[in-house]
Amino acid sequence: MLAGGASSASAAQQVHLLGFVEYLCPGELHCFELRVKPKFIEAAGERIVVRFDRNTLIFDPENYELTLEQSNIIDGSHLRLLLTSEPDRGRNHYRAAVIWIGD
């Protein structure tokens, strides 16, 4: 659930989904291509590019918050994400607001 201070306009632009990291973006830190689980394809597409940074909340399987350096997202990681579209980067590009690893 989103924090009470989030506006309905920003909440409407966010997408919640699950998937597997297909591969890390070549030459770009904190970026990966996600293979979206079939149940969530309609919300975002079959494969999407996701970027994250220090503003992204990242949690491990026990729901402990991790720093960006501790995140250790690798090829094959199973993730639950809360994303915001980045249409200026192109179709199927997203910025992660929250990442749950191994969820």
PDB file of N, CA and C in Angstrom:
ATOM      1  N   MET A   1       0.833  -1.185   0.000  1.00  0.00           N
ATOM      2  CA  MET A   1       0.000   0.000   0.000  1.00  0.00           C
ATOM      3  C   MET A   1       0.871   1.238   0.000  1.00  0.00           C
ATOM      4  N   LEU A   2       0.466   2.257  -0.691  1.00  0.00           N
ATOM      5  CA  LEU A   2       1.216   3.491  -0.772  1.00  0.00           C
ATOM      6  C   LEU A   2       1.027   4.319   0.479  1.00  0.00           C
ATOM      7  N   ALA A   3       2.024   5.138   0.783  1.00  0.00           N
ATOM      8  CA  ALA A   3       1.933   6.026   1.934  1.00  0.00           C
ATOM      9  C   ALA A   3       0.753   6.964   1.756  1.00  0.00           C
ATOM     10  N   GLY A   4       0.159   7.380   2.863  1.00  0.00           N
ATOM     11  CA  GLY A   4      -1.017   8.224   2.828  1.00  0.00           C
ATOM     12  C   GLY A   4      -0.803   9.528   2.095  1.00  0.00           C
ATOM     13  N   GLY A   5       0.423  10.009   1.996  1.00  0.00           N
ATOM     14  CA  GLY A   5       0.694  11.281   1.356  1.00  0.00           C
ATOM     15  C   GLY A   5       0.760  11.209  -0.160  1.00  0.00           C
ATOM     16  N   ALA A   6       0.695  10.029  -0.739  1.00  0.00           N
ATOM     17  CA  ALA A   6       0.781   9.912  -2.191  1.00  0.00           C
ATOM     18  C   ALA A   6      -0.508  10.394  -2.824  1.00  0.00           C
ATOM     19  N   SER A   7      -0.380  11.195  -3.848  1.00  0.00           N
ATOM     20  CA  SER A   7      -1.576  11.690  -4.522  1.00  0.00           C
ATOM     21  C   SER A   7      -2.148  10.597  -5.405  1.00  0.00           C
ATOM     22  N   SER A   8      -3.436  10.680  -5.676  1.00  0.00           N
ATOM     23  CA  SER A   8      -4.048   9.665  -6.525  1.00  0.00           C
ATOM     24  C   SER A   8      -3.514   9.736  -7.940  1.00  0.00           C
ATOM     25  N   ALA A   9      -3.079  10.927  -8.387  1.00  0.00           N
ATOM     26  CA  ALA A   9      -2.498  11.050  -9.731  1.00  0.00           C
ATOM     27  C   ALA A   9      -1.203  10.258  -9.830  1.00  0.00           C
ATOM     28  N   SER A  10      -0.314  10.375  -8.821  1.00  0.00           N
ATOM     29  CA  SER A  10       0.939   9.627  -8.880  1.00  0.00           C
ATOM     30  C   SER A  10       0.702   8.150  -8.654  1.00  0.00           C
ATOM     31  N   ALA A  11      -0.251   7.798  -7.814  1.00  0.00           N
ATOM     32  CA  ALA A  11      -0.568   6.398  -7.567  1.00  0.00           C
ATOM     33  C   ALA A  11      -1.085   5.733  -8.842  1.00  0.00           C
ATOM     34  N   ALA A  12      -1.853   6.468  -9.650  1.00  0.00           N
ATOM     35  CA  ALA A  12      -2.411   5.913 -10.878  1.00  0.00           C
ATOM     36  C   ALA A  12      -1.316   5.585 -11.885  1.00  0.00           C
ATOM     37  N   GLN A  13      -0.184   6.242 -11.809  1.00  0.00           N
ATOM     38  CA  GLN A  13       0.899   6.037 -12.751  1.00  0.00           C
ATOM     39  C   GLN A  13       1.815   4.895 -12.324  1.00  0.00           C
ATOM     40  N   GLN A  14       1.633   4.352 -11.143  1.00  0.00           N
ATOM     41  CA  GLN A  14       2.505   3.283 -10.659  1.00  0.00           C
ATOM     42  C   GLN A  14       1.949   1.910 -11.040  1.00  0.00           C
ATOM     43  N   VAL A  15       2.894   0.994 -11.272  1.00  0.00           N
ATOM     44  CA  VAL A  15       2.553  -0.375 -11.652  1.00  0.00           C
ATOM     45  C   VAL A  15       3.208  -1.314 -10.651  1.00  0.00           C
ATOM     46  N   HIS A  16       2.445  -2.283 -10.160  1.00  0.00           N
ATOM     47  CA  HIS A  16       2.952  -3.303  -9.240  1.00  0.00           C
ATOM     48  C   HIS A  16       3.002  -4.619 -10.005  1.00  0.00           C
ATOM     49  N   LEU A  17       4.176  -5.277  -9.999  1.00  0.00           N
ATOM     50  CA  LEU A  17       4.282  -6.544 -10.722  1.00  0.00           C
ATOM     51  C   LEU A  17       5.404  -7.417 -10.179  1.00  0.00           C
ATOM     52  N   LEU A  18       5.464  -8.641 -10.670  1.00  0.00           N
ATOM     53  CA  LEU A  18       6.502  -9.602 -10.323  1.00  0.00           C
ATOM     54  C   LEU A  18       7.182 -10.070 -11.592  1.00  0.00           C
ATOM     55  N   GLY A  19       8.467 -10.446 -11.438  1.00  0.00           N
ATOM     56  CA  GLY A  19       9.191 -10.970 -12.589  1.00  0.00           C
ATOM     57  C   GLY A  19      10.588 -11.423 -12.215  1.00  0.00           C
ATOM     58  N   PHE A  20      11.326 -11.832 -13.235  1.00  0.00           N
ATOM     59  CA  PHE A  20      12.693 -12.312 -13.071  1.00  0.00           C
ATOM     60  C   PHE A  20      13.635 -11.418 -13.870  1.00  0.00           C
ATOM     61  N   VAL A  21      14.801 -11.132 -13.297  1.00  0.00           N
ATOM     62  CA  VAL A  21      15.806 -10.364 -14.010  1.00  0.00           C
ATOM     63  C   VAL A  21      16.346 -11.245 -15.134  1.00  0.00           C
ATOM     64  N   GLU A  22      16.135 -10.813 -16.358  1.00  0.00           N
ATOM     65  CA  GLU A  22      16.640 -11.537 -17.516  1.00  0.00           C
ATOM     66  C   GLU A  22      18.144 -11.298 -17.638  1.00  0.00           C
ATOM     67  N   TYR A  23      18.543 -10.026 -17.585  1.00  0.00           N
ATOM     68  CA  TYR A  23      19.958  -9.677 -17.589  1.00  0.00           C
ATOM     69  C   TYR A  23      20.133  -8.235 -17.127  1.00  0.00           C
ATOM     70  N   LEU A  24      21.332  -7.928 -16.646  1.00  0.00           N
ATOM     71  CA  LEU A  24      21.679  -6.567 -16.259  1.00  0.00           C
ATOM     72  C   LEU A  24      21.979  -5.780 -17.528  1.00  0.00           C
ATOM     73  N   CYS A  25      21.659  -4.487 -17.527  1.00  0.00           N
ATOM     74  CA  CYS A  25      21.903  -3.645 -18.701  1.00  0.00           C
ATOM     75  C   CYS A  25      23.411  -3.503 -18.928  1.00  0.00           C
ATOM     76  N   PRO A  26      23.871  -3.785 -20.125  1.00  0.00           N
ATOM     77  CA  PRO A  26      25.305  -3.649 -20.409  1.00  0.00           C
ATOM     78  C   PRO A  26      25.732  -2.183 -20.313  1.00  0.00           C
ATOM     79  N   GLY A  27      26.805  -1.942 -19.562  1.00  0.00           N
ATOM     80  CA  GLY A  27      27.376  -0.605 -19.464  1.00  0.00           C
ATOM     81  C   GLY A  27      26.584   0.388 -18.648  1.00  0.00           C
ATOM     82  N   GLU A  28      25.583  -0.073 -17.911  1.00  0.00           N
ATOM     83  CA  GLU A  28      24.763   0.841 -17.110  1.00  0.00           C
ATOM     84  C   GLU A  28      24.531   0.231 -15.725  1.00  0.00           C
ATOM     85  N   LEU A  29      24.936   0.947 -14.699  1.00  0.00           N
ATOM     86  CA  LEU A  29      24.707   0.496 -13.326  1.00  0.00           C
ATOM     87  C   LEU A  29      23.234   0.638 -12.960  1.00  0.00           C
ATOM     88  N   HIS A  30      22.767  -0.217 -12.085  1.00  0.00           N
ATOM     89  CA  HIS A  30      21.417  -0.120 -11.520  1.00  0.00           C
ATOM     90  C   HIS A  30      20.330  -0.130 -12.588  1.00  0.00           C
ATOM     91  N   CYS A  31      20.452  -1.076 -13.485  1.00  0.00           N
ATOM     92  CA  CYS A  31      19.499  -1.228 -14.588  1.00  0.00           C
ATOM     93  C   CYS A  31      19.450  -2.697 -14.970  1.00  0.00           C
ATOM     94  N   PHE A  32      18.258  -3.192 -15.279  1.00  0.00           N
ATOM     95  CA  PHE A  32      18.113  -4.575 -15.728  1.00  0.00           C
ATOM     96  C   PHE A  32      16.890  -4.718 -16.622  1.00  0.00           C
ATOM     97  N   GLU A  33      16.901  -5.793 -17.417  1.00  0.00           N
ATOM     98  CA  GLU A  33      15.712  -6.150 -18.173  1.00  0.00           C
ATOM     99  C   GLU A  33      14.969  -7.193 -17.366  1.00  0.00           C
ATOM    100  N   LEU A  34      13.694  -6.965 -17.179  1.00  0.00           N
ATOM    101  CA  LEU A  34      12.850  -7.852 -16.383  1.00  0.00           C
ATOM    102  C   LEU A  34      11.929  -8.645 -17.296  1.00  0.00           C
ATOM    103  N   ARG A  35      11.879  -9.946 -17.085  1.00  0.00           N
ATOM    104  CA  ARG A  35      10.897 -10.813 -17.748  1.00  0.00           C
ATOM    105  C   ARG A  35       9.692 -10.868 -16.801  1.00  0.00           C
ATOM    106  N   VAL A  36       8.620 -10.235 -17.204  1.00  0.00           N
ATOM    107  CA  VAL A  36       7.432 -10.080 -16.363  1.00  0.00           C
ATOM    108  C   VAL A  36       6.669 -11.399 -16.293  1.00  0.00           C
ATOM    109  N   LYS A  37       6.211 -11.754 -15.088  1.00  0.00           N
ATOM    110  CA  LYS A  37       5.415 -12.973 -14.930  1.00  0.00           C
ATOM    111  C   LYS A  37       4.112 -12.831 -15.705  1.00  0.00           C
ATOM    112  N   PRO A  38       3.628 -13.925 -16.304  1.00  0.00           N
ATOM    113  CA  PRO A  38       2.454 -13.874 -17.182  1.00  0.00           C
ATOM    114  C   PRO A  38       1.244 -13.136 -16.594  1.00  0.00           C
ATOM    115  N   LYS A  39       0.999 -13.290 -15.333  1.00  0.00           N
ATOM    116  CA  LYS A  39      -0.161 -12.655 -14.686  1.00  0.00           C
ATOM    117  C   LYS A  39      -0.094 -11.127 -14.756  1.00  0.00           C
ATOM    118  N   PHE A  40       1.116 -10.559 -14.938  1.00  0.00           N
ATOM    119  CA  PHE A  40       1.309  -9.116 -14.897  1.00  0.00           C
ATOM    120  C   PHE A  40       1.658  -8.494 -16.251  1.00  0.00           C
ATOM    121  N   ILE A  41       1.729  -9.299 -17.306  1.00  0.00           N
ATOM    122  CA  ILE A  41       2.125  -8.804 -18.628  1.00  0.00           C
ATOM    123  C   ILE A  41       1.203  -7.695 -19.123  1.00  0.00           C
ATOM    124  N   GLU A  42      -0.080  -7.824 -18.885  1.00  0.00           N
ATOM    125  CA  GLU A  42      -1.035  -6.815 -19.353  1.00  0.00           C
ATOM    126  C   GLU A  42      -0.743  -5.437 -18.754  1.00  0.00           C
ATOM    127  N   ALA A  43      -0.193  -5.387 -17.562  1.00  0.00           N
ATOM    128  CA  ALA A  43       0.083  -4.112 -16.889  1.00  0.00           C
ATOM    129  C   ALA A  43       1.292  -3.388 -17.455  1.00  0.00           C
ATOM    130  N   ALA A  44       2.287  -4.134 -17.978  1.00  0.00           N
ATOM    131  CA  ALA A  44       3.524  -3.465 -18.381  1.00  0.00           C
ATOM    132  C   ALA A  44       4.165  -4.023 -19.651  1.00  0.00           C
ATOM    133  N   GLY A  45       3.842  -5.216 -20.037  1.00  0.00           N
ATOM    134  CA  GLY A  45       4.499  -5.842 -21.180  1.00  0.00           C
ATOM    135  C   GLY A  45       5.274  -7.071 -20.734  1.00  0.00           C
ATOM    136  N   GLU A  46       5.708  -7.863 -21.694  1.00  0.00           N
ATOM    137  CA  GLU A  46       6.397  -9.112 -21.389  1.00  0.00           C
ATOM    138  C   GLU A  46       7.820  -8.900 -20.877  1.00  0.00           C
ATOM    139  N   ARG A  47       8.505  -7.916 -21.439  1.00  0.00           N
ATOM    140  CA  ARG A  47       9.873  -7.571 -21.017  1.00  0.00           C
ATOM    141  C   ARG A  47       9.956  -6.059 -20.881  1.00  0.00           C
ATOM    142  N   ILE A  48      10.522  -5.621 -19.768  1.00  0.00           N
ATOM    143  CA  ILE A  48      10.650  -4.189 -19.529  1.00  0.00           C
ATOM    144  C   ILE A  48      12.055  -3.875 -19.024  1.00  0.00           C
ATOM    145  N   VAL A  49      12.467  -2.636 -19.187  1.00  0.00           N
ATOM    146  CA  VAL A  49      13.744  -2.168 -18.662  1.00  0.00           C
ATOM    147  C   VAL A  49      13.453  -1.383 -17.393  1.00  0.00           C
ATOM    148  N   VAL A  50      14.151  -1.747 -16.316  1.00  0.00           N
ATOM    149  CA  VAL A  50      13.933  -1.113 -15.014  1.00  0.00           C
ATOM    150  C   VAL A  50      15.229  -0.486 -14.526  1.00  0.00           C
ATOM    151  N   ARG A  51      15.133   0.755 -14.090  1.00  0.00           N
ATOM    152  CA  ARG A  51      16.270   1.455 -13.480  1.00  0.00           C
ATOM    153  C   ARG A  51      15.925   1.751 -12.031  1.00  0.00           C
ATOM    154  N   PHE A  52      16.957   1.763 -11.196  1.00  0.00           N
ATOM    155  CA  PHE A  52      16.760   2.086  -9.788  1.00  0.00           C
ATOM    156  C   PHE A  52      17.959   2.888  -9.307  1.00  0.00           C
ATOM    157  N   ASP A  53      17.792   3.561  -8.159  1.00  0.00           N
ATOM    158  CA  ASP A  53      18.863   4.409  -7.641  1.00  0.00           C
ATOM    159  C   ASP A  53      18.722   4.539  -6.127  1.00  0.00           C
ATOM    160  N   ARG A  54      19.423   5.485  -5.553  1.00  0.00           N
ATOM    161  CA  ARG A  54      19.400   5.677  -4.095  1.00  0.00           C
ATOM    162  C   ARG A  54      18.023   6.039  -3.556  1.00  0.00           C
ATOM    163  N   ASN A  55      17.140   6.513  -4.396  1.00  0.00           N
ATOM    164  CA  ASN A  55      15.780   6.859  -3.959  1.00  0.00           C
ATOM    165  C   ASN A  55      14.854   5.638  -3.932  1.00  0.00           C
ATOM    166  N   THR A  56      15.317   4.526  -4.482  1.00  0.00           N
ATOM    167  CA  THR A  56      14.524   3.296  -4.509  1.00  0.00           C
ATOM    168  C   THR A  56      14.620   2.593  -3.160  1.00  0.00           C
ATOM    169  N   LEU A  57      13.479   2.203  -2.609  1.00  0.00           N
ATOM    170  CA  LEU A  57      13.471   1.382  -1.392  1.00  0.00           C
ATOM    171  C   LEU A  57      13.684  -0.060  -1.826  1.00  0.00           C
ATOM    172  N   ILE A  58      14.658  -0.742  -1.213  1.00  0.00           N
ATOM    173  CA  ILE A  58      14.995  -2.114  -1.585  1.00  0.00           C
ATOM    174  C   ILE A  58      14.933  -2.987  -0.342  1.00  0.00           C
ATOM    175  N   PHE A  59      14.240  -4.124  -0.451  1.00  0.00           N
ATOM    176  CA  PHE A  59      14.061  -5.023   0.685  1.00  0.00           C
ATOM    177  C   PHE A  59      14.490  -6.435   0.320  1.00  0.00           C
ATOM    178  N   ASP A  60      15.035  -7.159   1.303  1.00  0.00           N
ATOM    179  CA  ASP A  60      15.420  -8.555   1.098  1.00  0.00           C
ATOM    180  C   ASP A  60      14.218  -9.454   1.381  1.00  0.00           C
ATOM    181  N   PRO A  61      14.361 -10.793   1.243  1.00  0.00           N
ATOM    182  CA  PRO A  61      13.222 -11.695   1.454  1.00  0.00           C
ATOM    183  C   PRO A  61      12.624 -11.636   2.869  1.00  0.00           C
ATOM    184  N   GLU A  62      13.404 -11.222   3.861  1.00  0.00           N
ATOM    185  CA  GLU A  62      12.888 -11.099   5.227  1.00  0.00           C
ATOM    186  C   GLU A  62      12.323  -9.710   5.486  1.00  0.00           C
ATOM    187  N   ASN A  63      12.215  -8.888   4.443  1.00  0.00           N
ATOM    188  CA  ASN A  63      11.664  -7.541   4.496  1.00  0.00           C
ATOM    189  C   ASN A  63      12.556  -6.548   5.240  1.00  0.00           C
ATOM    190  N   TYR A  64      13.864  -6.817   5.273  1.00  0.00           N
ATOM    191  CA  TYR A  64      14.815  -5.855   5.825  1.00  0.00           C
ATOM    192  C   TYR A  64      15.227  -4.901   4.713  1.00  0.00           C
ATOM    193  N   GLU A  65      15.260  -3.599   5.030  1.00  0.00           N
ATOM    194  CA  GLU A  65      15.660  -2.616   4.029  1.00  0.00           C
ATOM    195  C   GLU A  65      17.159  -2.717   3.757  1.00  0.00           C
ATOM    196  N   LEU A  66      17.518  -2.681   2.481  1.00  0.00           N
ATOM    197  CA  LEU A  66      18.908  -2.768   2.054  1.00  0.00           C
ATOM    198  C   LEU A  66      19.352  -1.431   1.465  1.00  0.00           C
ATOM    199  N   THR A  67      20.645  -1.179   1.535  1.00  0.00           N
ATOM    200  CA  THR A  67      21.198  -0.029   0.830  1.00  0.00           C
ATOM    201  C   THR A  67      21.364  -0.415  -0.631  1.00  0.00           C
ATOM    202  N   LEU A  68      21.605   0.558  -1.458  1.00  0.00           N
ATOM    203  CA  LEU A  68      21.831   0.304  -2.874  1.00  0.00           C
ATOM    204  C   LEU A  68      22.993  -0.669  -3.060  1.00  0.00           C
ATOM    205  N   GLU A  69      24.058  -0.492  -2.279  1.00  0.00           N
ATOM    206  CA  GLU A  69      25.232  -1.344  -2.372  1.00  0.00           C
ATOM    207  C   GLU A  69      24.959  -2.776  -1.923  1.00  0.00           C
ATOM    208  N   GLN A  70      24.004  -2.976  -1.032  1.00  0.00           N
ATOM    209  CA  GLN A  70      23.675  -4.308  -0.519  1.00  0.00           C
ATOM    210  C   GLN A  70      22.680  -5.060  -1.400  1.00  0.00           C
ATOM    211  N   SER A  71      22.101  -4.397  -2.358  1.00  0.00           N
ATOM    212  CA  SER A  71      20.976  -4.977  -3.099  1.00  0.00           C
ATOM    213  C   SER A  71      21.327  -6.249  -3.861  1.00  0.00           C
ATOM    214  N   ASN A  72      22.492  -6.354  -4.468  1.00  0.00           N
ATOM    215  CA  ASN A  72      22.963  -7.563  -5.137  1.00  0.00           C
ATOM    216  C   ASN A  72      21.921  -8.188  -6.070  1.00  0.00           C
ATOM    217  N   ILE A  73      21.314  -7.367  -6.908  1.00  0.00           N
ATOM    218  CA  ILE A  73      20.380  -7.862  -7.920  1.00  0.00           C
ATOM    219  C   ILE A  73      21.210  -8.409  -9.076  1.00  0.00           C
ATOM    220  N   ILE A  74      20.943  -9.669  -9.428  1.00  0.00           N
ATOM    221  CA  ILE A  74      21.725 -10.351 -10.458  1.00  0.00           C
ATOM    222  C   ILE A  74      20.782 -11.016 -11.464  1.00  0.00           C
ATOM    223  N   ASP A  75      21.356 -11.522 -12.566  1.00  0.00           N
ATOM    224  CA  ASP A  75      20.563 -12.283 -13.532  1.00  0.00           C
ATOM    225  C   ASP A  75      19.835 -13.400 -12.782  1.00  0.00           C
ATOM    226  N   GLY A  76      18.543 -13.538 -13.054  1.00  0.00           N
ATOM    227  CA  GLY A  76      17.755 -14.588 -12.429  1.00  0.00           C
ATOM    228  C   GLY A  76      17.066 -14.190 -11.139  1.00  0.00           C
ATOM    229  N   SER A  77      17.381 -13.025 -10.575  1.00  0.00           N
ATOM    230  CA  SER A  77      16.731 -12.589  -9.334  1.00  0.00           C
ATOM    231  C   SER A  77      15.223 -12.501  -9.539  1.00  0.00           C
ATOM    232  N   HIS A  78      14.474 -13.016  -8.572  1.00  0.00           N
ATOM    233  CA  HIS A  78      13.013 -12.926  -8.593  1.00  0.00           C
ATOM    234  C   HIS A  78      12.631 -11.690  -7.802  1.00  0.00           C
ATOM    235  N   LEU A  79      11.878 -10.779  -8.426  1.00  0.00           N
ATOM    236  CA  LEU A  79      11.575  -9.501  -7.808  1.00  0.00           C
ATOM    237  C   LEU A  79      10.089  -9.187  -7.836  1.00  0.00           C
ATOM    238  N   ARG A  80       9.663  -8.472  -6.812  1.00  0.00           N
ATOM    239  CA  ARG A  80       8.356  -7.809  -6.779  1.00  0.00           C
ATOM    240  C   ARG A  80       8.694  -6.328  -6.830  1.00  0.00           C
ATOM    241  N   LEU A  81       8.014  -5.569  -7.683  1.00  0.00           N
ATOM    242  CA  LEU A  81       8.379  -4.170  -7.877  1.00  0.00           C
ATOM    243  C   LEU A  81       7.167  -3.249  -7.890  1.00  0.00           C
ATOM    244  N   LEU A  82       7.393  -2.024  -7.452  1.00  0.00           N
ATOM    245  CA  LEU A  82       6.449  -0.933  -7.623  1.00  0.00           C
ATOM    246  C   LEU A  82       7.169   0.054  -8.528  1.00  0.00           C
ATOM    247  N   LEU A  83       6.624   0.290  -9.720  1.00  0.00           N
ATOM    248  CA  LEU A  83       7.316   1.021 -10.769  1.00  0.00           C
ATOM    249  C   LEU A  83       6.541   2.247 -11.224  1.00  0.00           C
ATOM    250  N   THR A  84       7.273   3.203 -11.765  1.00  0.00           N
ATOM    251  CA  THR A  84       6.701   4.367 -12.418  1.00  0.00           C
ATOM    252  C   THR A  84       7.237   4.398 -13.840  1.00  0.00           C
ATOM    253  N   SER A  85       6.372   4.619 -14.804  1.00  0.00           N
ATOM    254  CA  SER A  85       6.759   4.653 -16.207  1.00  0.00           C
ATOM    255  C   SER A  85       7.711   5.811 -16.492  1.00  0.00           C
ATOM    256  N   GLU A  86       8.668   5.578 -17.395  1.00  0.00           N
ATOM    257  CA  GLU A  86       9.588   6.615 -17.876  1.00  0.00           C
ATOM    258  C   GLU A  86       9.407   6.765 -19.389  1.00  0.00           C
ATOM    259  N   PRO A  87       8.299   7.359 -19.828  1.00  0.00           N
ATOM    260  CA  PRO A  87       8.012   7.435 -21.264  1.00  0.00           C
ATOM    261  C   PRO A  87       9.049   8.221 -22.055  1.00  0.00           C
ATOM    262  N   ASP A  88       9.776   9.133 -21.410  1.00  0.00           N
ATOM    263  CA  ASP A  88      10.808   9.893 -22.113  1.00  0.00           C
ATOM    264  C   ASP A  88      11.971   9.003 -22.553  1.00  0.00           C
ATOM    265  N   ARG A  89      12.136   7.839 -21.925  1.00  0.00           N
ATOM    266  CA  ARG A  89      13.208   6.902 -22.300  1.00  0.00           C
ATOM    267  C   ARG A  89      12.750   5.934 -23.381  1.00  0.00           C
ATOM    268  N   GLY A  90      11.456   5.855 -23.596  1.00  0.00           N
ATOM    269  CA  GLY A  90      10.930   4.940 -24.607  1.00  0.00           C
ATOM    270  C   GLY A  90       9.898   3.999 -24.001  1.00  0.00           C
ATOM    271  N   ARG A  91       9.312   3.228 -24.860  1.00  0.00           N
ATOM    272  CA  ARG A  91       8.285   2.267 -24.439  1.00  0.00           C
ATOM    273  C   ARG A  91       8.899   1.194 -23.544  1.00  0.00           C
ATOM    274  N   ASN A  92       8.166   0.788 -22.534  1.00  0.00           N
ATOM    275  CA  ASN A  92       8.574  -0.287 -21.620  1.00  0.00           C
ATOM    276  C   ASN A  92       9.790   0.052 -20.763  1.00  0.00           C
ATOM    277  N   HIS A  93       9.972   1.324 -20.438  1.00  0.00           N
ATOM    278  CA  HIS A  93      11.035   1.746 -19.526  1.00  0.00           C
ATOM    279  C   HIS A  93      10.398   2.249 -18.244  1.00  0.00           C
ATOM    280  N   TYR A  94      10.947   1.791 -17.107  1.00  0.00           N
ATOM    281  CA  TYR A  94      10.375   2.103 -15.804  1.00  0.00           C
ATOM    282  C   TYR A  94      11.458   2.465 -14.798  1.00  0.00           C
ATOM    283  N   ARG A  95      11.071   3.226 -13.785  1.00  0.00           N
ATOM    284  CA  ARG A  95      11.914   3.561 -12.634  1.00  0.00           C
ATOM    285  C   ARG A  95      11.279   2.858 -11.444  1.00  0.00           C
ATOM    286  N   ALA A  96      12.104   2.142 -10.670  1.00  0.00           N
ATOM    287  CA  ALA A  96      11.600   1.409  -9.505  1.00  0.00           C
ATOM    288  C   ALA A  96      11.479   2.335  -8.299  1.00  0.00           C
ATOM    289  N   ALA A  97      10.319   2.353  -7.684  1.00  0.00           N
ATOM    290  CA  ALA A  97      10.097   3.060  -6.426  1.00  0.00           C
ATOM    291  C   ALA A  97      10.428   2.128  -5.259  1.00  0.00           C
ATOM    292  N   VAL A  98      10.011   0.856  -5.403  1.00  0.00           N
ATOM    293  CA  VAL A  98      10.264  -0.162  -4.376  1.00  0.00           C
ATOM    294  C   VAL A  98      10.606  -1.479  -5.074  1.00  0.00           C
ATOM    295  N   ILE A  99      11.621  -2.168  -4.535  1.00  0.00           N
ATOM    296  CA  ILE A  99      12.011  -3.505  -5.018  1.00  0.00           C
ATOM    297  C   ILE A  99      12.038  -4.446  -3.823  1.00  0.00           C
ATOM    298  N   TRP A 100      11.323  -5.562  -3.944  1.00  0.00           N
ATOM    299  CA  TRP A 100      11.411  -6.634  -2.950  1.00  0.00           C
ATOM    300  C   TRP A 100      12.131  -7.786  -3.640  1.00  0.00           C
ATOM    301  N   ILE A 101      13.283  -8.169  -3.124  1.00  0.00           N
ATOM    302  CA  ILE A 101      14.084  -9.225  -3.723  1.00  0.00           C
ATOM    303  C   ILE A 101      13.640 -10.582  -3.175  1.00  0.00           C
ATOM    304  N   GLY A 102      13.455 -11.533  -4.078  1.00  0.00           N
ATOM    305  CA  GLY A 102      13.116 -12.894  -3.666  1.00  0.00           C
ATOM    306  C   GLY A 102      11.712 -13.052  -3.160  1.00  0.00           C
ATOM    307  N   ASP A 103      10.842 -12.160  -3.555  1.00  0.00           N
ATOM    308  CA  ASP A 103       9.465 -12.213  -3.083  1.00  0.00           C
ATOM    309  C   ASP A 103       8.612 -12.976  -4.059  1.00  0.00           C
TER     310      ASP A 103
END
